[in-house]
C-alpha cells in the first residue's frame, strides 16, 4: 500500500459501454480526435485496446476500447473494474435496451460512476428526453431529473457535444481525486493480447500504479518476461509508462489473458517460480477427447440421432476456436459454452490465438470438431488438409453471427444464413505514398478476383487487421470495376493507412440465403 504523501494525481480511466449499434465505436473514434498532441506526434492509429488523449486544457483521459457486444460482457465486467468512469452510450432513437441495462449493472457493481452520453441526437427521430426518463427505471437519475448523474447529448457522427463530454469527464475526475504513486514498481491489468509473428507475444496493459520501464521483469497471468520494448497508441517507442497509461509490452514468453493482473518483480527466479505454479494449476483443468464428425451439421445430426457422449448421459457439441486476439477467443468460448442446454453441452476443446495451421486441423480431426475461425484464416497446408479430411472451417468476423449460427443449428432452427462469398486474394507487392490519396498498395491478384464495391479485409500473417471498403481500384492509370487473377492493380482502403508489403487483401461478397428443410 502507498502512503498518502506519495500519491500524485493521475488521469481518469474511462470505459464506453452500451447496447450494440448505439455508437460506442463511433464515439471512441470521435473522441480520439479531441487529442491535441496528435498534430505533431502522429495520430492515434494503433489499435491497442486503449488510448490516451490530451485535451486543450492539458488534462489527459485514458479510454479503454473494449468491444461492444454482449458476448464480451465478461471482459466488460473486468473493464469496469479497471475503470474509474463509465460512459453509458444510449442511442436517442432507440432508447434503453438490454445491453444498456447490463452496462448499468456492470458499472454499479464496479462502483464506477456513470456519465450518460445520449448519442445520435442528429437523427430526425431522436428523443433524448425519453432516454433520460427511461433511465430512471434503472436507478440512473440524471441531473436534469434531479439526480447526480451527468448526461450529455452527443453525435458521434457529426462530432457534436464532444467537448462538453470530455469537460464532464474531467470535472468528474476532479471530484473523484484520482491518485497513484508513480515512484514504485508497476502493477496493473492486461487489456488485450495477441501473438504477432514478427514481434512475438504482445500484451496491452494498463498501468494502475508505479512506473513501468523498459528492462523491468514482469509477470502477467501465467506468462513472464523482461520488457524488451514499450509502445504507445501512436506506435511510438517509449521508455516508461506512468499510472493510468496504456502501453503495448513486448518481451513476454506468451500471450496473457485479458483481465490478468500484471506485476513487476525483482528477479527472473521469482518470475519463473510464480508462472510455473500458475501453468501447473491451469494445465490440470483441460484436455481434448477424441470422437468423429467434423462439420457442424454432421456433429449436430449425430447428436440428434442419440449422441456420442464419451461417458454416456450428456451429449456434447465440441468446437475448436481460433481468433485474432485473446479477448475474442475468450468471449467466443464463454458464449459457446453458455449455449449448453440440459441435453447438449457445448465445449471448446481448444481456444487459441492466431491463424489456422495444419496442427489445428489435425486436432480438429482427432477431436471430431469443426473449426470456428474468428478474424483469422487458414494457411495453404491447413486448407488442403481440411479439404481432404472434410473438416469444416467456418469463418466469422462478427461474434453475434457466429453465436447465432451455432445457436440456430443447435436448436434445429433454420434461419436465413448470412453467407459470405469469397471472391479473391491479392498480395501487396509494394506500398506507395501518394500525397493526395495517402497509401496505395501495388498488388497482384493471386486467387480469384477483386471487385470494386465488395467488402475487403486486410490480412497480416493470416489475421484480419482491418475490414472496410476500397477507395480505389486501378489498372495503370484507370479506375476499373474488376481485376482478375494474375493481374496487377493498385488498391487503397477508405480511411485506413496501415498497409504493408506482404499483407494480403481478401475480397468478399455478402448475401442472405434462405435455408430450407431437406
Ligand atoms: P457500436 O456497436 O455501439 O460500436 O456502434 P457503432 O459505433 O458501430 O455505430 C453503429 C451505427 O450507428 C453505425 O452505422 C454508425 O455510423 C451509426 N452511428 C453512430 N453514431 C452515430 C450518430 O451520432 N449519429 C448517427 N446518425 N449515426 C450514428
Ligand atoms: Mg462497436
Coordinates of C-alpha atoms and ligand atoms in Angstrom, one line a residue:
X1 CA 0.0 0.0 0.0
X2 CA 1.1 3.6 -0.7
X3 CA 1.2 6.4 1.8
X4 CA -0.9 9.4 1.1
X5 CA 2.2 11.7 0.7
X6 CA 3.5 9.6 -2.2
X7 CA 0.2 9.9 -4.2
X8 CA 0.1 12.1 -7.2
X9 CA -2.9 13.0 -9.5
X10 CA -3.4 10.7 -12.4
X11 CA -5.7 10.7 -15.5
X12 CA -9.1 9.0 -15.3
X13 CA -9.6 5.7 -17.0
X14 CA -12.9 5.7 -18.9
X15 CA -14.8 2.8 -20.4
X16 CA -17.5 3.3 -23.0
X17 CA -20.4 0.8 -22.7
X18 CA -23.8 0.5 -24.1
X19 CA -26.1 -1.5 -26.4
X20 CA -24.8 -2.8 -29.7
X21 CA -25.0 -0.3 -32.5
X22 CA -25.7 2.6 -30.2
X23 CA -22.4 4.1 -31.3
X24 CA -19.6 3.0 -28.9
X25 CA -17.1 2.5 -31.6
X26 CA -18.0 5.7 -33.4
X27 CA -17.8 7.7 -30.2
X28 CA -14.4 6.2 -29.3
X29 CA -13.2 7.2 -32.8
X30 CA -14.6 10.7 -32.5
X31 CA -13.0 11.1 -29.0
X32 CA -9.6 10.1 -30.5
X33 CA -9.8 13.3 -32.5
X34 CA -10.2 15.5 -29.4
X35 CA -6.5 14.8 -28.8
X36 CA -4.3 17.9 -29.2
X37 CA -0.9 16.4 -29.4
X38 CA -1.8 14.3 -32.5
X39 CA -0.7 17.0 -34.8
X40 CA 3.0 16.8 -34.2
X41 CA 3.3 13.4 -32.7
X42 CA 1.2 11.5 -35.3
X43 CA -2.4 10.5 -34.7
X44 CA -3.7 7.7 -32.6
X45 CA -3.5 4.9 -35.2
X46 CA -2.6 1.7 -33.5
X47 CA -5.4 -0.4 -32.2
X48 CA -4.0 -1.4 -28.8
X49 CA -7.3 -1.7 -26.9
X50 CA -6.9 1.6 -25.1
X51 CA -5.7 5.1 -25.8
X52 CA -4.9 8.3 -24.0
X53 CA -5.9 11.8 -25.3
X54 CA -4.7 15.1 -24.1
X55 CA -7.3 17.9 -24.0
X56 CA -6.8 21.6 -24.8
X57 CA -6.7 22.2 -21.1
X58 CA -3.7 19.9 -20.7
X59 CA -5.7 17.3 -18.9
X60 CA -5.4 13.7 -20.0
X61 CA -8.1 11.0 -20.3
X62 CA -7.5 7.3 -20.9
X63 CA -10.1 5.4 -22.8
X64 CA -10.5 1.6 -22.7
X65 CA -11.6 0.5 -26.1
X66 CA -13.5 -2.6 -25.0
X67 CA -15.6 -4.3 -27.7
X68 CA -19.3 -3.9 -27.5
X69 CA -21.4 -7.0 -27.9
X70 CA -23.0 -8.9 -25.1
X71 CA -20.5 -11.8 -25.8
X72 CA -17.9 -9.5 -24.3
X73 CA -19.8 -8.9 -21.1
X74 CA -17.2 -10.8 -19.1
X75 CA -14.4 -8.6 -20.4
X76 CA -16.5 -5.6 -19.9
X77 CA -17.0 -6.6 -16.3
X78 CA -13.3 -6.6 -16.0
X79 CA -13.0 -3.4 -17.9
X80 CA -15.4 -1.8 -15.5
X81 CA -13.1 -2.9 -12.7
X82 CA -10.1 -1.2 -14.2
X83 CA -12.3 1.8 -14.9
X84 CA -12.9 5.0 -12.9
X85 CA -15.8 6.3 -15.0
X86 CA -18.3 4.5 -17.3
X87 CA -19.7 6.4 -20.3
X88 CA -23.1 4.9 -21.0
X89 CA -23.9 5.3 -24.6
X90 CA -27.6 5.3 -25.4
X91 CA -28.9 6.0 -28.9
X92 CA -31.5 8.7 -28.8
X93 CA -33.6 7.0 -31.5
X94 CA -33.6 3.6 -29.8
X95 CA -33.5 4.2 -26.1
X96 CA -32.6 1.8 -23.3
X97 CA -32.0 -1.7 -24.5
X98 CA -30.9 -5.0 -22.8
X99 CA -27.2 -4.3 -23.0
X100 CA -27.8 -0.8 -21.7
X101 CA -29.2 -2.3 -18.6
X102 CA -26.4 -4.8 -18.4
X103 CA -23.9 -2.0 -18.7
X104 CA -25.6 -0.1 -15.8
X105 CA -25.3 -3.2 -13.7
X106 CA -21.6 -3.6 -14.5
X107 CA -20.9 0.0 -13.7
X108 CA -22.8 -0.2 -10.4
X109 CA -21.2 -3.5 -9.3
X110 CA -17.8 -2.0 -10.1
X111 CA -18.7 1.1 -8.2
X112 CA -17.8 3.3 -11.2
X113 CA -19.8 6.5 -11.6
X114 CA -21.7 6.9 -14.9
X115 CA -21.8 9.7 -17.4
X116 CA -24.7 9.2 -19.8
X117 CA -23.9 10.1 -23.5
X118 CA -27.1 10.3 -25.4
X119 CA -25.9 9.6 -28.9
X120 CA -27.3 10.1 -32.4
X121 CA -29.1 13.3 -31.4
X122 CA -28.6 14.4 -35.1
X123 CA -31.2 11.9 -36.2
X124 CA -34.7 13.2 -37.0
X125 CA -36.4 10.6 -34.8
X126 CA -34.0 11.3 -31.8
X127 CA -35.8 11.6 -28.5
X128 CA -33.1 12.4 -25.9
X129 CA -35.6 13.2 -23.2
X130 CA -37.2 9.8 -23.5
X131 CA -33.8 8.2 -22.8
X132 CA -33.4 10.2 -19.6
X133 CA -36.9 9.2 -18.4
X134 CA -36.3 5.5 -19.3
X135 CA -33.1 5.5 -17.3
X136 CA -35.0 6.4 -14.1
X137 CA -36.4 2.9 -14.1
X138 CA -32.9 1.5 -13.8
X139 CA -31.9 3.8 -10.9
X140 CA -29.9 6.2 -13.1
X141 CA -31.1 9.7 -12.2
X142 CA -29.6 12.3 -14.4
X143 CA -29.1 15.9 -13.3
X144 CA -32.0 17.1 -15.4
X145 CA -34.2 14.8 -13.4
X146 CA -32.9 16.0 -10.1
X147 CA -30.3 13.3 -9.8
X148 CA -26.5 13.2 -9.6
X149 CA -25.6 11.6 -12.9
X150 CA -24.3 13.9 -15.7
X151 CA -25.8 13.5 -19.1
X152 CA -24.5 14.9 -22.4
X153 CA -26.2 15.0 -25.8
X154 CA -23.7 14.0 -28.5
X155 CA -23.5 13.0 -32.1
X156 CA -20.5 10.7 -32.7
X157 CA -21.3 11.1 -36.4
X158 CA -21.5 14.9 -36.6
X159 CA -18.9 15.3 -33.8
X160 CA -21.1 17.5 -31.6
X161 CA -21.1 17.6 -27.8
X162 CA -17.6 16.0 -27.6
X163 CA -16.0 19.0 -25.8
X164 CA -18.8 19.0 -23.3
X165 CA -18.4 15.3 -22.8
X166 CA -14.7 15.5 -22.2
X167 CA -15.2 18.5 -19.9
X168 CA -17.7 16.5 -18.0
X169 CA -15.3 13.6 -17.6
X170 CA -12.6 16.0 -16.4
X171 CA -14.9 17.6 -13.9
X172 CA -16.0 14.2 -12.5
X173 CA -12.4 13.0 -12.4
X174 CA -11.5 16.0 -10.3
X175 CA -14.3 15.2 -7.8
X176 CA -13.0 11.6 -7.6
X177 CA -9.5 12.9 -6.7
X178 CA -7.8 10.1 -8.7
X179 CA -4.3 9.5 -7.5
X180 CA -1.5 7.0 -7.7
X181 CA 2.1 6.6 -6.6
X182 CA 4.3 6.8 -9.7
X183 CA 7.6 6.0 -7.8
X184 CA 7.3 2.3 -7.2
X185 CA 7.4 -1.0 -9.2
X186 CA 4.4 -1.0 -11.6
X187 CA 1.4 -3.2 -11.4
X188 CA -1.9 -3.2 -13.4
X189 CA -4.1 -5.2 -15.7
X190 CA -3.8 -6.8 -19.1
X191 CA -6.4 -5.4 -21.5
X192 CA -5.6 -7.3 -24.7
X193 CA -3.0 -9.7 -26.0
X194 CA -2.0 -11.3 -29.3
X195 CA 0.7 -13.3 -30.9
X196 CA 2.4 -11.2 -33.6
X197 CA 4.6 -13.2 -36.0
X198 CA 7.2 -10.6 -36.2
X199 CA 7.2 -9.3 -32.7
X200 CA 6.1 -12.3 -30.7
X201 CA 3.6 -12.1 -27.8
X202 CA 2.3 -8.5 -27.5
X203 CA 0.2 -7.5 -24.5
X204 CA -1.5 -4.2 -24.0
X205 CA -1.5 -3.3 -20.3
X206 CA -2.9 -0.5 -18.3
X207 CA -0.6 0.6 -15.5
X208 CA -2.5 1.0 -12.3
X209 CA 0.3 2.4 -10.1
X210 CA 4.0 2.8 -10.3
X211 CA 6.0 3.3 -13.5
X212 CA 6.5 0.5 -15.9
X213 CA 10.0 0.7 -17.5
X214 CA 11.9 -1.0 -20.3
X215 CA 14.0 -3.7 -18.8
X216 CA 11.5 -4.5 -15.9
X217 CA 10.8 -8.1 -15.2
X218 CA 7.0 -8.6 -15.5
X219 CA 4.7 -11.4 -14.5
X220 CA 1.3 -11.3 -16.3
X221 CA -1.0 -14.2 -15.5
X222 CA 0.9 -17.4 -16.4
X223 CA 3.4 -15.5 -18.6
X224 CA 6.5 -13.6 -17.7
X225 CA 9.4 -11.8 -19.4
X226 CA 11.8 -8.9 -19.4
X227 CA 10.2 -5.8 -21.1
X228 CA 12.0 -5.5 -24.4
X229 CA 10.0 -2.6 -25.7
X230 CA 7.1 -0.4 -24.8
X231 CA 4.8 1.1 -27.5
X232 CA 2.2 3.7 -27.1
X233 CA -1.1 4.0 -29.1
X234 CA 0.8 6.2 -31.7
X235 CA 3.1 3.3 -32.5
X236 CA 6.0 5.1 -30.8
X237 CA 8.6 3.5 -28.6
X238 CA 8.5 4.8 -25.1
X239 CA 10.8 4.2 -22.1
X240 CA 8.3 4.4 -19.3
X241 CA 4.6 4.3 -18.7
X242 CA 3.0 6.2 -15.8
X243 CA -0.2 5.3 -13.8
X244 CA -3.4 5.2 -16.0
X245 CA -1.3 4.9 -19.1
X246 CA -1.9 2.1 -21.6
X247 CA 1.1 0.6 -23.4
X248 CA 2.0 -2.4 -25.5
X249 CA 4.5 -4.6 -23.8
X250 CA 6.9 -6.8 -25.9
X251 CA 9.1 -9.4 -24.3
X252 CA 6.7 -11.8 -22.6
X253 CA 7.0 -15.5 -23.2
X254 CA 3.3 -15.9 -24.2
X255 CA 0.1 -14.1 -24.6
X256 CA -1.6 -13.5 -21.2
X257 CA -5.4 -13.4 -20.8
X258 CA -7.3 -10.1 -20.8
X259 CA -8.1 -9.2 -17.3
X260 CA -5.0 -10.9 -15.9
X261 CA -3.1 -8.8 -13.4
X262 CA 0.5 -7.9 -14.1
X263 CA 3.2 -7.0 -11.6
X264 CA 6.8 -6.1 -11.8
X265 CA 9.1 -8.5 -9.8
X266 CA 12.7 -8.2 -8.7
X267 CA 14.2 -11.3 -10.3
X268 CA 13.8 -13.8 -13.1
X269 CA 13.9 -16.6 -10.5
X270 CA 10.9 -15.1 -8.7
X271 CA 9.1 -14.6 -12.1
X272 CA 9.7 -18.3 -13.0
X273 CA 8.5 -19.6 -9.7
X274 CA 5.2 -17.7 -9.9
X275 CA 4.5 -18.6 -13.5
X276 CA 5.5 -22.3 -13.1
X277 CA 2.9 -22.6 -10.4
X278 CA 0.2 -20.9 -12.5
X279 CA 0.9 -23.0 -15.5
X280 CA 0.7 -26.2 -13.4
X281 CA -2.7 -25.2 -12.0
X282 CA -4.0 -24.2 -15.4
X283 CA -2.9 -27.5 -17.1
X284 CA -4.8 -29.6 -14.7
X285 CA -8.1 -28.2 -15.9
X286 CA -8.5 -29.4 -19.5
X287 CA -7.6 -31.9 -22.3
X288 CA -9.2 -32.8 -25.6
X289 CA -11.1 -36.1 -26.1
X290 CA -11.3 -38.0 -29.4
X291 CA -14.5 -38.6 -31.4
X292 CA -15.6 -38.4 -35.1
X293 CA -17.7 -36.0 -37.1
X294 CA -16.0 -32.8 -38.4
X295 CA -18.6 -30.4 -39.6
X296 CA -21.1 -28.5 -37.5
X297 CA -24.1 -30.1 -39.3
X298 CA -22.7 -33.6 -39.1
X299 CA -22.0 -33.2 -35.4
X300 CA -25.5 -31.9 -34.7
X301 CA -27.1 -34.6 -36.8
X302 CA -25.1 -37.1 -34.8
X303 CA -26.3 -35.5 -31.6
X304 CA -29.9 -35.7 -32.7
X305 CA -29.6 -39.4 -33.5
X306 CA -28.7 -40.2 -30.0
X307 CA -25.4 -38.6 -29.2
X308 CA -21.9 -39.9 -28.7
X309 CA -21.1 -38.7 -25.3
X310 CA -17.9 -40.1 -24.1
X311 CA -19.1 -41.1 -20.7
X312 CA -22.8 -41.8 -21.5
X313 CA -25.5 -39.5 -20.4
X314 CA -24.9 -36.0 -21.7
X315 CA -24.4 -35.2 -25.3
X316 CA -21.5 -32.9 -26.2
X317 CA -21.0 -30.5 -29.1
X318 CA -17.4 -29.6 -29.4
X319 CA -15.6 -26.8 -31.1
X320 CA -12.1 -25.7 -31.9
X321 CA -11.8 -21.9 -31.9
X322 CA -9.1 -19.7 -33.4
X323 CA -9.3 -16.0 -33.1
X324 CA -7.3 -12.8 -33.7
X325 CA -6.9 -11.7 -30.1
X326 CA -7.2 -13.5 -26.8
X327 CA -10.2 -11.4 -25.8
X328 CA -12.3 -12.6 -28.7
X329 CA -11.3 -16.2 -28.2
X330 CA -12.3 -16.0 -24.6
X331 CA -15.6 -14.2 -25.3
X332 CA -16.5 -16.8 -28.0
X333 CA -15.6 -19.7 -25.8
X334 CA -17.7 -18.4 -23.0
X335 CA -20.6 -17.6 -25.3
X336 CA -20.5 -21.0 -26.9
X337 CA -20.3 -22.8 -23.6
X338 CA -23.3 -20.7 -22.4
X339 CA -25.4 -22.2 -25.2
X340 CA -25.3 -25.5 -23.3
X341 CA -28.8 -26.9 -22.6
X342 CA -29.9 -29.8 -20.4
X343 CA -29.4 -32.2 -23.2
X344 CA -26.4 -30.9 -25.1
X345 CA -23.3 -29.5 -23.6
X346 CA -21.2 -27.2 -25.8
X347 CA -17.5 -27.4 -25.1
X348 CA -14.5 -25.7 -26.7
X349 CA -11.6 -28.2 -26.9
X350 CA -9.1 -25.6 -27.9
X351 CA -9.3 -21.9 -28.0
X352 CA -6.2 -20.1 -29.2
X353 CA -4.9 -17.0 -30.9
X354 CA -3.5 -16.9 -34.4
X355 CA -4.0 -18.2 -38.0
X356 CA -5.1 -21.8 -38.6
X357 CA -2.3 -24.3 -39.1
X358 CA -2.0 -27.9 -40.1
X359 CA -1.8 -28.9 -36.5
X360 CA -5.1 -27.2 -35.7
X361 CA -6.7 -29.2 -38.4
X362 CA -5.1 -32.4 -37.0
X363 CA -6.5 -31.7 -33.6
X364 CA -9.9 -31.0 -35.1
X365 CA -9.8 -34.4 -36.9
X366 CA -8.9 -36.3 -33.8
X367 CA -11.4 -34.5 -31.6
X368 CA -14.1 -34.6 -34.3
X369 CA -14.9 -30.9 -34.2
X370 CA -15.5 -28.2 -36.7
X371 CA -13.1 -25.2 -36.6
X372 CA -14.5 -21.8 -35.8
X373 CA -12.3 -19.1 -37.2
X374 CA -12.8 -15.5 -36.0
X375 CA -11.0 -12.9 -38.0
X376 CA -8.3 -15.4 -38.8
X377 CA -7.6 -17.5 -41.9
X378 CA -6.1 -20.9 -42.6
X379 CA -2.8 -21.2 -44.4
X380 CA -2.5 -23.2 -47.6
X381 CA -1.4 -26.5 -46.0
X382 CA -4.2 -26.3 -43.4
X383 CA -6.8 -25.5 -46.1
X384 CA -5.7 -28.5 -48.2
X385 CA -5.7 -30.9 -45.2
X386 CA -9.1 -29.7 -44.1
X387 CA -10.5 -30.2 -47.6
X388 CA -9.1 -33.7 -47.8
X389 CA -10.4 -34.7 -44.4
X390 CA -13.7 -33.0 -44.6
X391 CA -13.0 -30.7 -41.7
X392 CA -15.3 -27.7 -41.8
X393 CA -13.8 -24.3 -41.2
X394 CA -16.3 -21.7 -40.5
X395 CA -15.1 -18.1 -40.9
X396 CA -16.7 -15.2 -39.0
X397 CA -15.9 -11.6 -38.4
X398 CA -18.9 -10.8 -36.2
X399 CA -19.3 -12.7 -32.9
X400 CA -23.0 -12.2 -32.9
X401 CA -23.3 -14.0 -36.3
X402 CA -21.1 -16.8 -35.0
X403 CA -23.1 -17.4 -31.9
X404 CA -26.4 -17.0 -33.7
X405 CA -25.4 -19.6 -36.3
X406 CA -24.4 -22.1 -33.7
X407 CA -27.4 -21.4 -31.6
X408 CA -29.8 -21.8 -34.6
X409 CA -28.2 -25.1 -35.6
X410 CA -28.2 -26.3 -32.0
X411 CA -31.8 -25.6 -31.6
X412 CA -32.7 -27.0 -35.0
X413 CA -33.9 -23.7 -36.4
X414 CA -33.3 -22.9 -40.0
X415 CA -32.9 -19.1 -40.1
X416 CA -31.7 -17.4 -43.2
X417 CA -28.0 -17.6 -43.4
X418 CA -25.7 -14.6 -43.9
X419 CA -23.3 -16.2 -46.3
X420 CA -20.1 -14.7 -47.4
X421 CA -18.8 -15.5 -50.8
X422 CA -15.1 -15.4 -51.2
X423 CA -14.1 -13.5 -54.3
X424 CA -10.3 -13.5 -54.2
X425 CA -7.0 -12.6 -52.7
X426 CA -4.4 -10.0 -53.7
X427 CA -0.9 -9.9 -52.5
X428 CA 0.6 -6.5 -51.7
X429 CA 3.9 -6.2 -53.5
X430 CA 4.7 -2.6 -52.7
X431 CA 3.2 0.3 -50.8
X432 CA 3.3 3.8 -52.4
X433 CA 2.8 7.1 -50.6
X434 CA 0.7 9.3 -52.8
X435 CA 0.5 12.8 -51.3
X436 CA -3.2 13.3 -52.1
X437 CA -4.6 9.8 -51.8
X438 CA -2.5 8.5 -48.9
X439 CA -1.1 5.0 -49.1
X440 CA -1.8 2.9 -52.1
X441 CA -1.0 -0.8 -52.4
X442 CA 0.6 -2.1 -55.5
X443 CA -0.9 -5.7 -55.7
X444 CA -1.1 -8.8 -57.7
X445 CA -4.3 -10.8 -57.6
X446 CA -3.2 -14.2 -56.5
X447 CA -6.5 -16.0 -56.4
X448 CA -10.0 -15.3 -57.9
X449 CA -10.7 -11.7 -58.5
X450 CA -11.1 -8.4 -56.7
X451 CA -14.1 -6.2 -57.4
X452 CA -14.9 -2.6 -56.6
X453 CA -17.8 -2.1 -54.1
X454 CA -17.3 -5.5 -52.5
X455 CA -16.1 -6.0 -48.9
X456 CA -12.4 -6.1 -48.3
X457 CA -10.2 -7.3 -45.4
X458 CA -6.6 -6.7 -44.8
X459 CA -4.7 -9.8 -43.6
X460 CA -1.3 -9.9 -41.9
X461 CA 0.0 -13.3 -41.1
X462 CA -3.4 -14.8 -41.7
X463 CA -5.0 -12.5 -39.1
X464 CA -7.6 -9.9 -40.1
X465 CA -6.4 -6.5 -39.0
X466 CA -8.9 -4.3 -40.9
X467 CA -12.2 -4.7 -42.6
X468 CA -13.7 -2.0 -44.8
X469 CA -14.1 -0.8 -48.4
X470 CA -11.8 0.1 -51.3
X471 CA -11.5 3.8 -52.1
X472 CA -9.8 3.0 -55.3
X473 CA -9.1 0.1 -57.7
X474 CA -6.8 0.9 -60.6
X475 CA -5.2 -0.8 -63.5
X476 CA -2.4 1.5 -64.6
X477 CA -4.0 5.0 -64.5
X478 CA -7.6 3.9 -64.9
X479 CA -10.3 3.1 -62.3
X480 CA -11.7 -0.4 -63.2
X481 CA -14.6 -2.4 -61.8
X482 CA -12.8 -5.7 -61.5
X483 CA -9.3 -7.2 -61.7
X484 CA -8.7 -10.9 -62.3
X485 CA -6.1 -13.5 -61.1
X486 CA -2.6 -12.9 -62.3
X487 CA -3.0 -9.2 -63.0
X488 CA -1.5 -6.3 -61.1
X489 CA -3.5 -3.4 -59.7
X490 CA -3.5 -0.5 -57.3
X491 CA -5.7 -0.5 -54.3
X492 CA -6.4 1.8 -51.4
X493 CA -8.7 1.5 -48.4
X494 CA -11.2 4.1 -47.3
X495 CA -9.9 5.8 -44.2
X496 CA -7.2 3.2 -43.5
X497 CA -3.5 3.6 -43.9
X498 CA -1.7 0.9 -42.1
X499 CA -0.9 -1.3 -45.1
X500 CA 2.4 -3.1 -45.6
X501 CA 4.3 -5.1 -48.1
X502 CA 3.5 -8.8 -47.8
X503 CA 0.0 -8.2 -46.4
X504 CA -2.9 -9.8 -48.2
X505 CA -6.2 -8.3 -49.3
X506 CA -9.2 -10.5 -49.2
X507 CA -12.3 -9.6 -51.3
X508 CA -15.7 -10.9 -50.4
X509 CA -19.4 -10.5 -51.0
X510 CA -22.3 -11.0 -48.6
X511 CA -25.6 -12.4 -49.4
X512 CA -28.6 -13.8 -47.5
X513 CA -29.5 -17.4 -48.3
X514 CA -32.9 -18.8 -47.3
X515 CA -32.3 -22.2 -45.7
X516 CA -34.8 -25.0 -46.4
X517 CA -35.7 -28.3 -44.8
X518 CA -34.4 -31.1 -47.0
Ligands
LIG1 P1 -21.4 0.1 -31.5 O1 -21.9 -1.2 -31.9 O2 -22.0 0.6 -30.3 O3 -19.9 0.2 -31.5 O4 -21.9 1.2 -32.7 P2 -21.2 1.8 -33.9 O5 -20.2 2.9 -33.5 O6 -20.6 0.7 -34.7 O7 -22.4 2.5 -34.6 C1 -23.5 1.8 -35.1 C2 -24.1 2.5 -36.3 O8 -24.6 3.8 -35.8 C3 -23.1 2.9 -37.4 O9 -23.8 2.7 -38.6 C4 -22.8 4.3 -37.1 O10 -22.5 5.0 -38.3 C5 -24.1 4.9 -36.5 N1 -23.9 6.0 -35.6 C6 -23.0 6.1 -34.6 N2 -23.1 7.3 -34.0 C7 -24.0 8.0 -34.7 C8 -24.5 9.3 -34.6 O11 -24.1 10.1 -33.7 N3 -25.5 9.7 -35.4 C9 -25.9 8.9 -36.4 N4 -26.9 9.3 -37.2 N5 -25.5 7.6 -36.6 C10 -24.5 7.2 -35.7
LIG2 MG1 -18.5 -1.3 -31.8

